[in-house]
Amino acid sequence: MSFQNPVFIPGPTNMPEEIRQACSMPSIDHRSSIFGEILHPVLDGVRRVLKSKTAEVFIFPSTGTGGWETALSNCLSAGDKILAARNGMFSHRWIDMCQRHGLDVQIVETPWGDGLPADTYEELLRADTNHHIKAVLATHNETATGVKSDIAAVRKALDAAGHPALLFVDGVSSIGSMDFRMDDWGVDVAVTGSQKGFMLPSGLAIVGFSEKAMKATETAQLPRTFFDVKDMQNGYAASAYPYTPPVGLLRGMQTSLEMLETEGLENVFARHTRIAEGVRKAVAAWGLKLCANSPDVYSDSVSAIRTPDGFNATDIVTRAADTYGMAFGVGLGEVAGKVFRIGHLGSLTDAMMLSGLGVAEMVMVDLGLDIKLGSGVAAAQDHYRYGS
Ligand SMILES: *Cc1c(COP(=O)(O)O)cnc(C)c1O
């Protein structure tokens, strides 16, 4: 593997030099006042990225998975009913976590390649007249299939059914790279991590809790210690953590937020759409198809690309790494061996993306796929070029 080449996996993403330097700092006393000068701007910045005015933001030394656990353990009690669709590996893992916590999950099996079925959610919520369902899970961007879902539609389903369940959204591979609106969509807990849109190393679970979610913590009975948001809230009031905070990562986060806000969130999203569209043009030129079943669910942060029947898609990822020193993502779960993934989120330019498409092409030709060298690159160039 080359340390010179960018990575094209959907996390961890490429780290800008400014962020790497910000993470690398001398030890400070995390009980001194300097820590608050890092902590509070970070919490405020995350709230703005979540597009929330009032969310309580908590950042744990963990990963996105710890963010899932924070949502469940702080808001729910054993035996509570949960409504969740399974349309990929990440929604599957969150459901599995619910079950291991003794929650009763009503699973809506959904084709891998489809978005969340808001209409089915509405039917099931309407049918739950006694309001046994306490929370609805929604994976905004299914990183395994490259499928984005319509969270506003899930909110509408809850409202149309007049159902009071909490709405928990996994935004791990969307927040900071695709449009996310915590307040507009009535999201009660938003979950993300540091190593995707925020361009940091892994190591932080980042969550936003609505007022309603904070209220739910008062009666929720699931055991929690490390991920207890009340302990964290009390800590923050004194500019501290209930334990030793990951100061370097938080300082990197401060730089990440400054970079996102200097570029402007809307520009960040437009850049992701533009780069993703170039990738999609390349995929079409190769004569391949996305795992995502229709354009309305195409993800702007990751593309999962189907390879012909009988071909092992994982060979592409192995050869790209071993021969060309470049990282792409393997297929996971149900689509293992059937798709390979190109991550295109975080710190990325058109030019970087062309290098990734160029290598993917060489690898596929090496492996005997019927693809013409330069075809995908040319299609992307056509999309990225600015004309005369
Ligand atoms: C990466 C990812 C996760 C898991 O995050 P970790 O930081 O690896 O724990 C969860 N959900 C989605 C959608 C992801 O892309």
JSON list of C-alpha atoms in Angstrom, two decimals, residues 28 30 36 75 201 240 343:
[
{"chain": "A", "resi": 28, "resn": "ILE", "atom": "CA", "xyz": [-2.31, 19.55, 28.14]},
{"chain": "A", "resi": 30, "resn": "HIS", "atom": "CA", "xyz": [-7.57, 18.50, 30.45]},
{"chain": "A", "resi": 36, "resn": "GLY", "atom": "CA", "xyz": [-12.78, 24.49, 27.32]},
{"chain": "A", "resi": 75, "resn": "CYS", "atom": "CA", "xyz": [-33.26, 6.54, 25.55]},
{"chain": "A", "resi": 201, "resn": "PRO", "atom": "CA", "xyz": [-8.76, 9.59, 12.26]},
{"chain": "A", "resi": 240, "resn": "ALA", "atom": "CA", "xyz": [-14.57, 18.68, 31.29]},
{"chain": "A", "resi": 343, "resn": "GLY", "atom": "CA", "xyz": [-15.65, 5.90, -1.39]}
]
